[in-house]
Short mmCIF file of C-alpha atoms in Angstrom, two decimals:
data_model
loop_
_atom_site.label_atom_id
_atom_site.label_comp_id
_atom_site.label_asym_id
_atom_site.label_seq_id
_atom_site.Cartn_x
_atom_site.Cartn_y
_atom_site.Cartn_z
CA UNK A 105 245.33 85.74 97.81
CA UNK A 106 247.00 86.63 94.18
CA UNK A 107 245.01 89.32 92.91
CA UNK A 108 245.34 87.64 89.48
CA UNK A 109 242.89 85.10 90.50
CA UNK A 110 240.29 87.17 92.08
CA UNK A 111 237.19 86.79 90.26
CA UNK A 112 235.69 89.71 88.56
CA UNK A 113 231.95 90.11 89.57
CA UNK A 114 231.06 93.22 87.78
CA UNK A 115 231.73 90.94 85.01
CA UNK A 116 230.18 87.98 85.05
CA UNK A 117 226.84 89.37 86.80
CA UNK A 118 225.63 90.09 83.53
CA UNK A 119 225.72 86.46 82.34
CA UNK A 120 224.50 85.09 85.99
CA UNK A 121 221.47 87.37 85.36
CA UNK A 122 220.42 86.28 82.35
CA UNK A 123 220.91 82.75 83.28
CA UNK A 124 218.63 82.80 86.00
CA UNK A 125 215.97 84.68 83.81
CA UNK A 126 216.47 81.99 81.43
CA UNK A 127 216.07 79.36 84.15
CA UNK A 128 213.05 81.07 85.29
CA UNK A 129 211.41 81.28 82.12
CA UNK A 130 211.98 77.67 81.24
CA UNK A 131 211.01 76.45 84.28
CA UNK A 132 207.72 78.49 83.88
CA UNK A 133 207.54 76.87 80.24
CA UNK A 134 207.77 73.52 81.54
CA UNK A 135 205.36 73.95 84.15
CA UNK A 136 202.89 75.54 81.81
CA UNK A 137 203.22 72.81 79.41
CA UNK A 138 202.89 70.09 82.28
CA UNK A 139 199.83 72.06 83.06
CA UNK A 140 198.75 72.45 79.66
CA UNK A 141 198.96 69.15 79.31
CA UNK A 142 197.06 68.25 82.16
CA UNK A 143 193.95 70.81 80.89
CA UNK A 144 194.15 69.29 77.91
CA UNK A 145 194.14 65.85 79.02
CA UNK A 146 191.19 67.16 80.97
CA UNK A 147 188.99 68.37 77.96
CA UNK A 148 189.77 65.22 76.06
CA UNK A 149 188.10 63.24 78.62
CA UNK A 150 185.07 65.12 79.03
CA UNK A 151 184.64 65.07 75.51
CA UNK A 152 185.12 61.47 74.81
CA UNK A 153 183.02 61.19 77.60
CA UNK A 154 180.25 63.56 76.00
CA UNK A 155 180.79 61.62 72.50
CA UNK A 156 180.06 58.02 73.84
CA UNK A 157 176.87 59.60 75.57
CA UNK A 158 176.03 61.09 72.54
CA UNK A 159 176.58 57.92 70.54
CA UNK A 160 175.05 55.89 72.99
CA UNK A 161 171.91 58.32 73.01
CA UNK A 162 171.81 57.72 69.13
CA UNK A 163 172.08 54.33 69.10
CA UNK A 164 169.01 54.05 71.95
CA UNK A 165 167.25 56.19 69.15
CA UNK A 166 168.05 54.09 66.69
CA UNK A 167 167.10 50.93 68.44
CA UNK A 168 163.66 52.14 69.77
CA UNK A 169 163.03 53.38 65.83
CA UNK A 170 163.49 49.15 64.64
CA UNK A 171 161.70 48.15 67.61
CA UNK A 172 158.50 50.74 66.91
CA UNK A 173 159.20 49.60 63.05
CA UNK A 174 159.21 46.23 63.67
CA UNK A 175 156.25 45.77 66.06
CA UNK A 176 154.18 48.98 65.14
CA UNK A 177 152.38 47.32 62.54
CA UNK A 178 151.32 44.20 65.32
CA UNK A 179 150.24 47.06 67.60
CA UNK A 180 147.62 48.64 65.23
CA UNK A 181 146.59 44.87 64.50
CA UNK A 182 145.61 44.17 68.34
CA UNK A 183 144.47 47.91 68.85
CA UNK A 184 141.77 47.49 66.16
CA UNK A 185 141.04 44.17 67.10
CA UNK A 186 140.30 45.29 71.01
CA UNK A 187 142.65 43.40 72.26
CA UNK A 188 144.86 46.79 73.23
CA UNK A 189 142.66 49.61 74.50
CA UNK A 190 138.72 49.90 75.31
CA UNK A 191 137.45 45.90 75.41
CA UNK A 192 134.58 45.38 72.79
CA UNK A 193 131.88 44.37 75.18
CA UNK A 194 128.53 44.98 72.58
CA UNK A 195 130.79 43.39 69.76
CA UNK A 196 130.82 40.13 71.50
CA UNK A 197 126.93 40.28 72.74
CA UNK A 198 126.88 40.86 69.06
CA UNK A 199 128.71 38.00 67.78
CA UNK A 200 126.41 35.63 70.18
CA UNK A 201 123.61 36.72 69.90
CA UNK A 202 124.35 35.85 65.50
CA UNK A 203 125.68 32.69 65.82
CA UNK A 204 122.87 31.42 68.09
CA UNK A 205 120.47 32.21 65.11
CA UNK A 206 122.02 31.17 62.47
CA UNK A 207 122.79 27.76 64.49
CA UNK A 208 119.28 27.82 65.58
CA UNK A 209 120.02 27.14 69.44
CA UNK A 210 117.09 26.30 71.82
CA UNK A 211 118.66 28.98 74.35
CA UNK A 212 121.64 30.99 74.76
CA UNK A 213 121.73 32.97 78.44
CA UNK A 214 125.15 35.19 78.73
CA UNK A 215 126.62 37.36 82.03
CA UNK A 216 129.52 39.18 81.77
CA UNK A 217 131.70 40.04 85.14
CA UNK A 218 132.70 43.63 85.69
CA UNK A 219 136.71 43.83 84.15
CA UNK A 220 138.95 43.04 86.67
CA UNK A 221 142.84 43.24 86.62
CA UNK A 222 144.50 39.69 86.05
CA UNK A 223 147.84 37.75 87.06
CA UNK A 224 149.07 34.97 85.14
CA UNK A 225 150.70 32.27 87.21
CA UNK A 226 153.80 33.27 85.58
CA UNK A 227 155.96 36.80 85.45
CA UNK A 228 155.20 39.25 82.97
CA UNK A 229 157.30 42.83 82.45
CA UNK A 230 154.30 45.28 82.01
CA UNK A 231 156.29 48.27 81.28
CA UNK A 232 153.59 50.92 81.27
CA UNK A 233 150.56 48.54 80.63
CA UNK A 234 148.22 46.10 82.80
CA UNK A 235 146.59 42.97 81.50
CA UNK A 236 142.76 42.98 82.61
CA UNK A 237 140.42 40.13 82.23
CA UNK A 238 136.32 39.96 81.43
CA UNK A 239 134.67 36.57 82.83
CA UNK A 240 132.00 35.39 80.78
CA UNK A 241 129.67 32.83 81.59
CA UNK A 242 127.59 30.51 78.96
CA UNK A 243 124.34 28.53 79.52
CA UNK A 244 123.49 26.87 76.81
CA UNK A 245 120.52 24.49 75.59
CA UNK A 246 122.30 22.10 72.89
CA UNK A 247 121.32 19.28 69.67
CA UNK A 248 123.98 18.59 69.94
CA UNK A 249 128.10 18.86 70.30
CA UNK A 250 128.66 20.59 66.77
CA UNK A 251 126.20 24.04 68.22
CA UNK A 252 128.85 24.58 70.61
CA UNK A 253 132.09 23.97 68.25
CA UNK A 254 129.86 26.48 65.85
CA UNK A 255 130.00 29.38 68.70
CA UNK A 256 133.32 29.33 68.97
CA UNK A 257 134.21 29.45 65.47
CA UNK A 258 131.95 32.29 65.23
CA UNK A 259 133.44 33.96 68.40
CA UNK A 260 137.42 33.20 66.78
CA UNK A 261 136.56 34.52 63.65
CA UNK A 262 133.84 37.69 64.80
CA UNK A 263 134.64 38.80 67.97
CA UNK A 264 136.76 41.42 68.89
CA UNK A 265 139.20 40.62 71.40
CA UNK A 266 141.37 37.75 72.70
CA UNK A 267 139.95 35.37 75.09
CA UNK A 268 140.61 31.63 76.69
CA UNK A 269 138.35 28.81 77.75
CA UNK A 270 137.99 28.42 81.43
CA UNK A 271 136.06 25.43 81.55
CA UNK A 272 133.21 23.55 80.03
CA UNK A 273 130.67 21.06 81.58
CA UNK A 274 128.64 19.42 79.66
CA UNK A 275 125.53 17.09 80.94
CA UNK A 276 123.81 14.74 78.87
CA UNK A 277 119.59 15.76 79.56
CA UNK A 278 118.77 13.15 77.29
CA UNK A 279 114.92 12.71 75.18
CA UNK A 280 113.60 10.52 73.06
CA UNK A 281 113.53 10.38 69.50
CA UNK A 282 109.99 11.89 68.90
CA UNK A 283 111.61 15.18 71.26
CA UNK A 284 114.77 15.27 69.65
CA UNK A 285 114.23 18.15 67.34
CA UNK A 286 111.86 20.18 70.12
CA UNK A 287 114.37 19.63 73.71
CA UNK A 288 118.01 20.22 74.05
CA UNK A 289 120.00 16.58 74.57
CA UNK A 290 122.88 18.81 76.02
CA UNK A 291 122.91 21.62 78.81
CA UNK A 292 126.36 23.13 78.36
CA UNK A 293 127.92 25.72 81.25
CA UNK A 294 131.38 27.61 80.21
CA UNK A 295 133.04 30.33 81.54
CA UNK A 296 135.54 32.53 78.91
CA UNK A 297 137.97 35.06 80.37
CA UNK A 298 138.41 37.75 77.93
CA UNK A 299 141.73 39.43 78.00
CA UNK A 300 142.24 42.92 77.62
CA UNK A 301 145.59 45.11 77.53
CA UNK A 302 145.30 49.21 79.26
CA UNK A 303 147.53 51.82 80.29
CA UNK A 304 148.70 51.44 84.40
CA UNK A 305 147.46 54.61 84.84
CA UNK A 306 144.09 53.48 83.23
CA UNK A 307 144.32 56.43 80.72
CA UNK A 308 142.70 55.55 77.61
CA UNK A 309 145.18 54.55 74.71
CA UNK A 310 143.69 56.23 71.66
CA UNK A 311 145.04 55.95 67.90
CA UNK A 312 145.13 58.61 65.69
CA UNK A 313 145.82 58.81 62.35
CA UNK A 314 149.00 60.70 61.09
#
């Protein structure tokens, strides 16, 4: 071999060394970055993540505040009108026992079932509320038709509390015209179901004033 084309080592280590340095270091750049990247792409996610829970938290907030805005005031209404919370039992006795004197009725017997809890025939979503129901059964001594149309007016516009008519019967006693002011011509039997709206648990639901 010509000497003239030996290569000289001593030489060129120098440069070989810091070329491998340099390809350490930039491969430990690049891999850092890739990893940076990766951490970073990481965080991002968790918190876009933690934003749209956020946001969706706020926007649950600010969907029950309209709802409670919206139907708050139709709450109070139905609380104070004992159709939400404690029933108004003595209120309707009450209301009855008014309207049969001022209408002047020959006789007026009530009974009132203990509260039971009641199921429409159709599906309801309860949430944290039951729907109970009150039977009440009439017996009535009538003049005539308008005494019993007079009760319930007095009962829709007195009474506190919701309720529906179950059924009527009505039977024709009869009398002449000599009895007609002194004996009923109608015996009437209905039966009301009051409705009533409680806590599950059967807690009380109290209002207080803030």
């Amino acid at each position: 071999m010509n000497p003239e084309n030996k290569i000289d080592w001593s030489v060129l280590r120098g440069a070989i060394i810091v070329f491998v340095i340099s390809l350490i270091i930039s491969a430990s750049l690049v891999t850092g970055t890739w990893y940076y990247a990766d951490y970073m792409d990481l965080k991002y996610n968790v918190n876009k993540k933690r934003f749209q829970t956020v946001s969706n938290q706020y926007l649950a907030v600010d969907q029950e505040e309209k709802l409670v805005r919206q139907y708050y005031p139709d709450f109070i209404k139905l609380y104070n009108n004992g159709v939400i919370g404690q029933e108004r039992r003595l209120n309707w006795i009450e209301v009855l026992r008014n309207s049969s004197e001022s209408s002047k009725l020959i006789s007026l017997r009530y009974e009132i079932d203990p509260q039971t809890q009641y199921s429409p025939d159709f599906t309801l979503n309860y949430g944290i509320f039951k729907l109970f129901n009150s039977s009440m059964k009439l017996n009535l001594d009538l003049l005539h038709m308008g005494d019993l149309k007079n009760l319930f007016n007095d009962l829709d516009r007195n009474a506190e509390g919701i309720y529906n008519i179950s059924n009527c019967r009505l039977k024709r006693t009869g009398g002449d015209k000599f009895e007609l002011e002194i004996k009923p011509n109608i015996a009437a039997q209905c039966e009301l179901h009051w409705l009533n709206i409680k806590r599950s648990d059967g807690s009380d639901i109290v209002m207080t004033n803030s």
